[in-house]
Amino acid sequence: MTAEIAVLNKSAVALAADSAVTISNGNGNTKIYNGAEKLFALTKYHPVGIMVYGSGSLCRVPWELVIKEYRKRLGKSSFSTLDAYTEDFFKFLEQEEHLIPRDLRDHFLINHWISIYSDIWDGVREKAEVYVEQNDAVPPDDVTYEFLNNICDNFIDLLERENFLQEFSQTDVDELAVQTGDFVNSQLTEQNIDQDSVPNHIKSKIAVLLALATAKENPLGSNSGVVFAGYGDQEFFPSVLTFNLKGFWGQKLRRAPNPQKSAGGGESGIEAYAQDEEALTFMRGISPAIQSHYTNIYFDAMDKIIKKAFEIIDKNDDDLKREKEKSELLEAASQEWSQANSVVNQIIQNDYVDQVVNMVEFLPKDELAYMAESLVNMTAFKRKVTNDSETVGGPIDVAVISKGDGFVWIKRKHYFESSLNSHYFEKFSKGQ
């Protein structure tokens, strides 16, 4: 896992990232290393940086390799806006099939489909187990396929409500459904299930489900978060743009913007990525987890009070009066609940969030860097002194990006002894 922070105001944006990376062998065993590179200069000539979180690779190609190759290709070229940098970077990813070969792209996508396909059948098995417990018999094929049909309908209903990934449309879904249809048939063959025994409308629904999961925003599958920060040539205030990348479909990059983790030019504030709970607690004055718990507890308490009140009201013999009293009680409870939540959120905003944001607005560059590093350190320290795995830790890389000074490293780790590798710094200074 990862902890990364961006702190920005009108003068500069500071970026900080830890070095921990968690390696899993697929059997539940994990090992944590503290040497991962997550923060980079996107260009050595202009004020733009990039951070990555989530998956440490794109289709199993390390992000460090991808970013440094792009930086070499970009050279001294620049763009008028930060958004233009992101579009050029994504275009590079799509077109560079030597760096990210087609077979790796296809393999990544097929694994995504396999994962979803397995989840569907896991759901069928769970329903079948309940059926066996209730009926003391194995469900017949028509019942099993009804389970499968209902699960597909639920998945499809959820996915159809989501937005399309950038540059995707319904036309892509239709084309994808042909490919996923072939995939479904191949999976049935591997499971030793006769393709003809499965109703065609069921197979079609699975294919549509997989197509929608490929073309629309959803939390399924591996995700790489990419954070761009800095300035375009015609921009005088820093901005932060965040995207979720989920592999490729052919040459088309599956990507979606993350506006909740982005900040426009001229704004002041703190953006936290991946393991963001400690940073959000600092910002809001309360842990998001605790706030969620007490909200649920109070909601349950109010629900019990209302049910008890209904029991008392039901003792009234006057049907018309009874229903009127219930309606009035529900309306009053709903209004009070909404008002109470509004007051709490207003206190959090006024007494905590606004105070931090107002302070950030006037911080000099060195204090922006200190704040970004401190927030990452808070998360690492919390993991260290609790029984949580130390999934945040190691050296913290810190950089400040400003219009006049460009990308400046405040702290940067190296896997080698600096005094023994002067040629590395000579090469870096030449932009190579």
Short mmCIF file of C-alpha atoms in Angstrom, two decimals:
data_model
loop_
_atom_site.label_atom_id
_atom_site.label_comp_id
_atom_site.label_asym_id
_atom_site.label_seq_id
_atom_site.Cartn_x
_atom_site.Cartn_y
_atom_site.Cartn_z
CA MET A 1 0.00 0.00 0.00
CA THR A 2 0.93 3.63 -0.16
CA ALA A 3 0.57 7.04 1.45
CA GLU A 4 0.98 10.05 -0.80
CA ILE A 5 0.17 13.71 -0.24
CA ALA A 6 -0.17 16.81 -2.41
CA VAL A 7 -0.31 20.20 -0.65
CA LEU A 8 -0.85 23.24 -2.85
CA ASN A 9 -1.52 26.95 -2.80
CA LYS A 10 -1.07 29.72 -5.35
CA SER A 11 2.74 29.66 -4.97
CA ALA A 12 3.59 25.97 -5.37
CA VAL A 13 2.56 22.37 -4.94
CA ALA A 14 4.45 19.98 -2.65
CA LEU A 15 4.38 16.23 -3.23
CA ALA A 16 5.41 13.51 -0.79
CA ALA A 17 5.38 9.72 -1.15
CA ASP A 18 6.52 6.85 1.03
CA SER A 19 8.61 3.93 -0.23
CA ALA A 20 6.74 0.85 0.98
CA VAL A 21 5.56 -1.77 -1.48
CA THR A 22 3.65 -4.94 -0.61
CA ILE A 23 4.46 -8.08 -2.60
CA SER A 24 2.00 -10.99 -2.55
CA ASN A 25 2.61 -14.53 -3.78
CA GLY A 26 -1.10 -15.08 -4.46
CA ASN A 27 -1.51 -17.48 -1.51
CA GLY A 28 -2.14 -14.83 1.10
CA ASN A 29 1.53 -14.46 2.01
CA THR A 30 2.92 -10.95 1.72
CA LYS A 31 6.26 -9.21 2.16
CA ILE A 32 6.88 -5.48 2.46
CA TYR A 33 9.88 -3.73 0.90
CA ASN A 34 10.86 -0.09 1.44
CA GLY A 35 12.47 0.93 -1.83
CA ALA A 36 9.67 1.69 -4.26
CA GLU A 37 9.81 4.76 -6.51
CA LYS A 38 6.45 6.55 -6.56
CA LEU A 39 7.31 10.21 -7.18
CA PHE A 40 8.97 11.43 -10.39
CA ALA A 41 9.68 14.54 -12.42
CA LEU A 42 7.58 14.09 -15.55
CA THR A 43 10.01 16.36 -17.41
CA LYS A 44 13.44 17.66 -16.39
CA TYR A 45 12.87 20.98 -18.14
CA HIS A 46 9.43 22.12 -17.00
CA PRO A 47 7.47 22.33 -13.71
CA VAL A 48 5.50 19.07 -13.86
CA GLY A 49 5.64 16.05 -11.56
CA ILE A 50 3.85 12.72 -11.36
CA MET A 51 3.05 10.28 -8.53
CA VAL A 52 1.66 6.75 -8.81
CA TYR A 53 -0.24 4.69 -6.26
CA GLY A 54 -2.24 1.48 -6.15
CA SER A 55 -0.69 -1.00 -8.57
CA GLY A 56 3.04 -0.45 -9.04
CA SER A 57 2.87 -1.37 -12.71
CA LEU A 58 0.74 -0.98 -15.81
CA CYS A 59 0.00 -4.39 -17.30
CA ARG A 60 3.02 -5.66 -15.31
CA VAL A 61 5.37 -3.05 -16.81
CA PRO A 62 6.91 -1.05 -13.90
CA TRP A 63 5.76 2.56 -13.71
CA GLU A 64 9.35 3.73 -13.23
CA LEU A 65 10.30 2.32 -16.63
CA VAL A 66 7.20 3.78 -18.30
CA ILE A 67 7.61 7.28 -16.84
CA LYS A 68 11.33 7.55 -17.54
CA GLU A 69 10.84 6.40 -21.12
CA TYR A 70 8.14 9.03 -21.59
CA ARG A 71 10.40 11.67 -20.08
CA LYS A 72 13.13 10.76 -22.55
CA ARG A 73 10.69 10.90 -25.48
CA LEU A 74 9.23 14.22 -24.31
CA GLY A 75 12.66 15.89 -24.13
CA LYS A 76 12.38 19.68 -23.98
CA SER A 77 8.86 19.78 -25.41
CA SER A 78 6.15 21.39 -23.31
CA PHE A 79 2.42 22.10 -23.34
CA SER A 80 0.29 25.10 -22.49
CA THR A 81 -1.74 23.33 -19.79
CA LEU A 82 -1.28 20.48 -17.32
CA ASP A 83 -4.27 18.78 -18.92
CA ALA A 84 -2.41 18.72 -22.23
CA TYR A 85 0.51 16.95 -20.51
CA THR A 86 -1.87 14.25 -19.28
CA GLU A 87 -3.38 13.73 -22.72
CA ASP A 88 0.07 13.45 -24.32
CA PHE A 89 1.14 10.96 -21.65
CA PHE A 90 -1.95 8.81 -22.22
CA LYS A 91 -1.42 8.98 -25.98
CA PHE A 92 2.16 7.77 -25.43
CA LEU A 93 0.90 4.82 -23.36
CA GLU A 94 -1.59 3.81 -26.04
CA GLN A 95 0.83 4.03 -28.95
CA GLU A 96 3.95 2.59 -27.32
CA GLU A 97 3.34 -1.11 -27.96
CA HIS A 98 7.06 -1.92 -27.74
CA LEU A 99 7.17 -0.73 -24.14
CA ILE A 100 3.78 -2.21 -23.21
CA PRO A 101 3.42 -5.14 -25.64
CA ARG A 102 0.05 -6.20 -26.97
CA ASP A 103 0.29 -9.65 -25.40
CA LEU A 104 0.74 -8.10 -21.93
CA ARG A 105 -2.25 -5.84 -22.52
CA ASP A 106 -4.43 -8.74 -23.65
CA HIS A 107 -3.26 -11.00 -20.81
CA PHE A 108 -4.07 -8.28 -18.26
CA LEU A 109 -7.57 -7.82 -19.67
CA ILE A 110 -8.30 -11.56 -19.82
CA ASN A 111 -7.25 -11.89 -16.17
CA HIS A 112 -9.72 -9.11 -15.39
CA TRP A 113 -12.48 -11.07 -17.12
CA ILE A 114 -11.47 -14.31 -15.37
CA SER A 115 -11.68 -12.60 -11.98
CA ILE A 116 -15.21 -11.29 -12.64
CA TYR A 117 -16.32 -14.58 -14.19
CA SER A 118 -15.08 -16.43 -11.08
CA ASP A 119 -16.92 -13.99 -8.80
CA ILE A 120 -20.16 -14.69 -10.68
CA TRP A 121 -19.86 -18.45 -10.19
CA ASP A 122 -18.86 -17.96 -6.55
CA GLY A 123 -22.16 -16.15 -6.11
CA VAL A 124 -24.01 -19.05 -7.75
CA ARG A 125 -22.29 -21.52 -5.43
CA GLU A 126 -23.30 -19.49 -2.37
CA LYS A 127 -26.93 -19.50 -3.48
CA ALA A 128 -26.72 -23.22 -4.24
CA GLU A 129 -25.41 -23.92 -0.72
CA VAL A 130 -28.37 -22.07 0.78
CA TYR A 131 -30.70 -24.07 -1.48
CA VAL A 132 -29.14 -27.35 -0.29
CA GLU A 133 -29.56 -26.34 3.37
CA GLN A 134 -33.21 -25.42 2.85
CA ASN A 135 -34.25 -28.30 0.58
CA ASP A 136 -31.73 -31.03 1.41
CA ALA A 137 -31.18 -31.51 -2.31
CA VAL A 138 -28.89 -30.24 -5.04
CA PRO A 139 -30.59 -27.52 -7.12
CA PRO A 140 -31.62 -28.68 -10.61
CA ASP A 141 -30.04 -27.03 -13.64
CA ASP A 142 -32.95 -24.64 -14.27
CA VAL A 143 -32.72 -23.33 -10.70
CA THR A 144 -28.93 -22.98 -10.96
CA TYR A 145 -29.27 -21.01 -14.18
CA GLU A 146 -31.91 -18.83 -12.54
CA PHE A 147 -29.37 -18.03 -9.81
CA LEU A 148 -26.86 -17.16 -12.53
CA ASN A 149 -29.39 -15.05 -14.40
CA ASN A 150 -30.30 -13.01 -11.30
CA ILE A 151 -26.66 -12.37 -10.39
CA CYS A 152 -25.94 -11.17 -13.94
CA ASP A 153 -29.01 -8.90 -13.88
CA ASN A 154 -27.86 -7.30 -10.63
CA PHE A 155 -24.33 -6.76 -11.89
CA ILE A 156 -25.54 -5.34 -15.21
CA ASP A 157 -27.99 -3.01 -13.47
CA LEU A 158 -25.18 -1.57 -11.33
CA LEU A 159 -22.74 -1.21 -14.23
CA GLU A 160 -25.26 0.47 -16.53
CA ARG A 161 -25.61 3.31 -14.02
CA GLU A 162 -21.88 4.07 -14.13
CA ASN A 163 -20.15 6.52 -16.45
CA PHE A 164 -18.19 5.33 -19.46
CA LEU A 165 -14.42 5.40 -19.21
CA GLN A 166 -12.85 8.24 -21.21
CA GLU A 167 -13.09 7.67 -24.97
CA PHE A 168 -15.44 4.66 -24.51
CA SER A 169 -19.04 4.44 -25.69
CA GLN A 170 -21.90 2.01 -26.23
CA THR A 171 -20.38 1.12 -29.60
CA ASP A 172 -17.36 -0.24 -27.74
CA VAL A 173 -19.62 -2.26 -25.45
CA ASP A 174 -21.30 -3.86 -28.46
CA GLU A 175 -17.93 -4.73 -30.00
CA LEU A 176 -16.58 -5.97 -26.68
CA ALA A 177 -19.59 -8.23 -26.18
CA VAL A 178 -18.52 -10.25 -29.22
CA GLN A 179 -15.07 -10.85 -27.70
CA THR A 180 -16.40 -11.56 -24.23
CA GLY A 181 -18.92 -13.97 -25.75
CA ASP A 182 -16.04 -16.02 -27.16
CA PHE A 183 -14.33 -15.78 -23.77
CA VAL A 184 -17.43 -17.13 -21.98
CA ASN A 185 -17.59 -20.12 -24.31
CA SER A 186 -13.90 -20.88 -23.72
CA GLN A 187 -14.40 -20.70 -19.94
CA LEU A 188 -17.38 -23.04 -20.07
CA THR A 189 -15.24 -25.49 -22.04
CA GLU A 190 -12.48 -25.28 -19.41
CA GLN A 191 -15.09 -26.01 -16.72
CA ASN A 192 -16.23 -29.07 -18.70
CA ILE A 193 -19.67 -27.51 -19.09
CA ASP A 194 -21.48 -28.26 -22.34
CA GLN A 195 -21.97 -24.89 -24.07
CA ASP A 196 -25.31 -26.02 -25.50
CA SER A 197 -26.62 -26.82 -22.02
CA VAL A 198 -26.32 -23.20 -20.93
CA PRO A 199 -29.21 -21.04 -22.23
CA ASN A 200 -28.05 -18.54 -24.86
CA HIS A 201 -29.60 -15.60 -23.02
CA ILE A 202 -27.53 -16.48 -19.94
CA LYS A 203 -24.29 -16.61 -21.95
CA SER A 204 -25.21 -13.32 -23.60
CA LYS A 205 -25.79 -11.68 -20.23
CA ILE A 206 -22.40 -12.80 -18.93
CA ALA A 207 -20.79 -11.44 -22.09
CA VAL A 208 -22.58 -8.08 -21.73
CA LEU A 209 -21.62 -7.91 -18.06
CA LEU A 210 -17.93 -8.40 -18.90
CA ALA A 211 -18.16 -5.85 -21.72
CA LEU A 212 -19.70 -3.24 -19.40
CA ALA A 213 -17.08 -3.97 -16.73
CA THR A 214 -14.42 -3.24 -19.36
CA ALA A 215 -15.90 -0.03 -20.77
CA LYS A 216 -17.38 1.60 -17.65
CA GLU A 217 -16.05 2.98 -14.38
CA ASN A 218 -16.15 0.39 -11.59
CA PRO A 219 -14.01 -0.81 -8.67
CA LEU A 220 -13.42 -4.27 -10.14
CA GLY A 221 -9.92 -5.36 -11.07
CA SER A 222 -6.47 -3.86 -10.57
CA ASN A 223 -6.19 -0.07 -10.55
CA SER A 224 -3.28 2.35 -10.87
CA GLY A 225 -3.79 5.85 -9.57
CA VAL A 226 -1.77 8.52 -11.39
CA VAL A 227 -1.38 12.06 -10.04
CA PHE A 228 -0.11 14.87 -12.28
CA ALA A 229 0.92 18.11 -10.56
CA GLY A 230 2.39 21.39 -11.73
CA TYR A 231 1.95 23.94 -14.49
CA GLY A 232 1.50 24.24 -18.21
CA ASP A 233 3.33 27.04 -20.01
CA GLN A 234 0.29 29.32 -19.88
CA GLU A 235 -0.69 28.51 -16.30
CA PHE A 236 0.45 30.59 -13.33
CA PHE A 237 -1.14 28.61 -10.50
CA PRO A 238 -0.40 24.92 -9.85
CA SER A 239 -3.07 22.29 -10.29
CA VAL A 240 -3.39 18.58 -9.50
CA LEU A 241 -5.09 16.10 -11.84
CA THR A 242 -5.75 12.51 -10.78
CA PHE A 243 -6.74 9.54 -12.93
CA ASN A 244 -7.52 5.86 -12.45
CA LEU A 245 -5.92 3.59 -15.05
CA LYS A 246 -7.20 0.03 -15.48
CA GLY A 247 -5.19 -1.39 -18.35
CA PHE A 248 -6.07 -1.50 -22.03
CA TRP A 249 -8.59 -2.82 -24.47
CA GLY A 250 -6.45 -3.30 -27.54
CA GLN A 251 -4.76 0.07 -28.06
CA LYS A 252 -7.36 2.02 -26.08
CA LEU A 253 -6.33 2.97 -22.53
CA ARG A 254 -9.01 2.30 -19.93
CA ARG A 255 -8.90 5.47 -17.86
CA ALA A 256 -11.17 7.70 -15.79
CA PRO A 257 -10.57 11.07 -14.11
CA ASN A 258 -10.84 11.25 -10.32
CA PRO A 259 -12.19 14.77 -9.64
CA GLN A 260 -12.54 14.08 -5.90
CA LYS A 261 -8.74 13.80 -5.69
CA SER A 262 -7.93 16.69 -8.05
CA ALA A 263 -7.53 20.44 -7.48
CA GLY A 264 -7.75 23.29 -9.94
CA GLY A 265 -5.34 26.19 -10.38
CA GLY A 266 -5.65 28.86 -7.70
CA GLU A 267 -7.03 26.48 -5.08
CA SER A 268 -5.42 25.79 -1.71
CA GLY A 269 -5.69 22.48 0.07
CA ILE A 270 -4.47 18.99 0.80
CA GLU A 271 -5.08 15.91 -1.33
CA ALA A 272 -4.32 12.47 0.12
CA TYR A 273 -4.02 9.24 -1.87
CA ALA A 274 -4.27 5.50 -1.12
CA GLN A 275 -4.10 5.22 2.69
CA ASP A 276 -5.59 8.63 3.39
CA GLU A 277 -7.32 8.15 6.75
CA GLU A 278 -4.69 9.91 8.89
CA ALA A 279 -4.51 12.89 6.55
CA LEU A 280 -8.31 13.15 6.47
CA THR A 281 -8.40 12.92 10.27
CA PHE A 282 -5.94 15.81 10.46
CA MET A 283 -8.04 17.81 8.00
CA ARG A 284 -11.48 17.06 9.44
CA GLY A 285 -10.73 16.71 13.15
CA ILE A 286 -12.33 13.26 13.21
CA SER A 287 -11.48 9.89 11.73
CA PRO A 288 -13.69 9.04 8.73
CA ALA A 289 -14.08 5.52 10.15
CA ILE A 290 -15.25 6.84 13.53
CA GLN A 291 -17.65 9.28 11.88
CA SER A 292 -19.10 6.46 9.81
CA HIS A 293 -19.48 4.25 12.91
CA TYR A 294 -21.24 6.84 15.03
CA THR A 295 -23.49 7.82 12.12
CA ASN A 296 -24.59 4.19 11.78
CA ILE A 297 -25.03 3.80 15.54
CA TYR A 298 -27.17 6.92 15.87
CA PHE A 299 -29.20 5.97 12.80
CA ASP A 300 -29.89 2.53 14.29
CA ALA A 301 -30.84 4.15 17.61
CA MET A 302 -33.29 6.51 15.92
CA ASP A 303 -34.72 3.63 13.89
CA LYS A 304 -35.40 1.68 17.12
CA ILE A 305 -37.02 4.73 18.72
CA ILE A 306 -39.31 5.18 15.72
CA LYS A 307 -40.30 1.50 15.74
CA LYS A 308 -41.08 1.73 19.45
CA ALA A 309 -43.16 4.84 18.83
CA PHE A 310 -45.03 3.00 16.07
CA GLU A 311 -45.85 0.22 18.52
CA ILE A 312 -47.37 2.79 20.86
CA ILE A 313 -49.25 4.48 18.02
CA ASP A 314 -50.61 1.13 16.79
CA LYS A 315 -52.53 0.80 20.05
CA ASN A 316 -54.79 3.59 18.81
CA ASP A 317 -58.04 2.21 17.34
CA ASP A 318 -58.49 5.13 14.96
CA ASP A 319 -56.88 3.97 11.67
CA LEU A 320 -56.87 7.43 10.08
CA LYS A 321 -55.35 9.09 13.13
CA ARG A 322 -52.78 6.27 13.49
CA GLU A 323 -51.47 6.64 9.94
CA LYS A 324 -51.35 10.43 10.26
CA GLU A 325 -49.30 10.22 13.45
CA LYS A 326 -46.86 7.76 11.85
CA SER A 327 -46.43 10.02 8.85
CA GLU A 328 -45.80 13.05 11.04
CA LEU A 329 -43.32 11.13 13.17
CA LEU A 330 -41.33 9.92 10.16
CA GLU A 331 -41.25 13.40 8.64
CA ALA A 332 -40.11 14.98 11.92
CA ALA A 333 -37.43 12.29 12.45
CA SER A 334 -36.14 12.72 8.89
CA GLN A 335 -35.89 16.49 9.28
CA GLU A 336 -34.12 16.24 12.63
CA TRP A 337 -31.68 13.65 11.29
CA SER A 338 -30.85 15.76 8.24
CA GLN A 339 -30.44 18.88 10.35
CA ALA A 340 -28.18 17.11 12.88
CA ASN A 341 -25.95 15.74 10.09
CA SER A 342 -25.81 19.17 8.50
CA VAL A 343 -24.75 20.79 11.78
CA VAL A 344 -22.00 18.20 12.37
CA ASN A 345 -20.65 18.58 8.82
CA GLN A 346 -20.75 22.36 9.14
CA ILE A 347 -18.72 22.20 12.37
CA ILE A 348 -16.16 19.93 10.68
CA GLN A 349 -15.95 22.31 7.72
CA ASN A 350 -15.79 25.58 9.68
CA ASP A 351 -13.71 24.54 12.71
CA TYR A 352 -11.28 22.17 11.03
CA VAL A 353 -11.19 21.95 7.22
CA ASP A 354 -11.44 25.70 6.55
CA GLN A 355 -8.83 26.50 9.20
CA VAL A 356 -6.33 24.11 7.64
CA VAL A 357 -7.06 25.33 4.11
CA ASN A 358 -6.76 28.97 5.18
CA MET A 359 -3.39 28.20 6.75
CA VAL A 360 -2.16 26.31 3.67
CA GLU A 361 -3.01 29.28 1.46
CA PHE A 362 -0.18 31.35 2.95
CA LEU A 363 2.49 28.70 3.55
CA PRO A 364 5.90 29.27 1.90
CA LYS A 365 7.40 26.53 -0.23
CA ASP A 366 9.52 24.94 2.51
CA GLU A 367 6.49 24.70 4.84
CA LEU A 368 4.40 23.12 2.08
CA ALA A 369 7.07 20.43 1.78
CA TYR A 370 7.23 19.98 5.55
CA MET A 371 3.45 19.56 5.77
CA ALA A 372 3.34 17.02 2.95
CA GLU A 373 6.16 14.97 4.50
CA SER A 374 4.62 15.19 7.99
CA LEU A 375 1.26 13.86 6.80
CA VAL A 376 2.93 10.83 5.20
CA ASN A 377 4.95 10.36 8.39
CA MET A 378 1.74 10.40 10.46
CA THR A 379 0.36 7.50 8.48
CA ALA A 380 3.63 5.56 8.72
CA PHE A 381 3.86 6.18 12.47
CA LYS A 382 0.28 5.01 13.00
CA ARG A 383 1.02 1.77 11.16
CA LYS A 384 4.21 1.31 13.18
CA VAL A 385 2.68 1.64 16.68
CA THR A 386 -0.49 -0.37 16.01
CA ASN A 387 -1.02 -3.99 15.02
CA ASP A 388 -1.63 -2.98 11.40
CA SER A 389 0.90 -4.13 8.82
CA GLU A 390 3.56 -1.48 8.16
CA THR A 391 2.32 -0.92 4.62
CA VAL A 392 3.46 2.71 4.76
CA GLY A 393 7.08 3.46 5.55
CA GLY A 394 10.65 3.71 4.39
CA PRO A 395 12.31 6.90 3.15
CA ILE A 396 9.90 9.64 2.11
CA ASP A 397 10.51 11.39 -1.20
CA VAL A 398 9.50 15.05 -1.18
CA ALA A 399 9.45 17.57 -4.04
CA VAL A 400 8.18 21.11 -4.51
CA ILE A 401 7.02 22.39 -7.90
CA SER A 402 6.76 26.12 -8.52
CA LYS A 403 6.42 28.24 -11.63
CA GLY A 404 9.76 29.99 -11.26
CA ASP A 405 11.95 27.23 -9.81
CA GLY A 406 10.42 24.21 -11.55
CA PHE A 407 10.61 20.72 -10.04
CA VAL A 408 12.87 20.79 -6.96
CA TRP A 409 13.72 17.72 -4.87
CA ILE A 410 13.61 18.39 -1.12
CA LYS A 411 14.32 14.79 -0.14
CA ARG A 412 15.11 11.92 -2.44
CA LYS A 413 16.30 8.40 -1.74
CA HIS A 414 18.84 6.56 -3.85
CA TYR A 415 19.54 2.85 -3.95
CA PHE A 416 23.25 3.60 -4.38
CA GLU A 417 25.99 5.62 -2.69
CA SER A 418 25.92 9.12 -4.19
CA SER A 419 29.68 9.74 -3.82
CA LEU A 420 30.44 6.66 -5.94
CA ASN A 421 28.17 7.59 -8.82
CA SER A 422 28.96 11.13 -9.92
CA HIS A 423 28.29 10.10 -13.53
CA TYR A 424 24.63 9.54 -12.61
CA PHE A 425 24.19 13.14 -11.51
CA GLU A 426 26.08 14.44 -14.53
CA LYS A 427 23.73 12.49 -16.75
CA PHE A 428 20.70 13.73 -14.82
CA SER A 429 21.84 17.36 -15.06
CA LYS A 430 22.00 16.98 -18.86
CA GLY A 431 18.38 15.83 -18.89
CA GLN A 432 19.19 12.26 -19.91
#
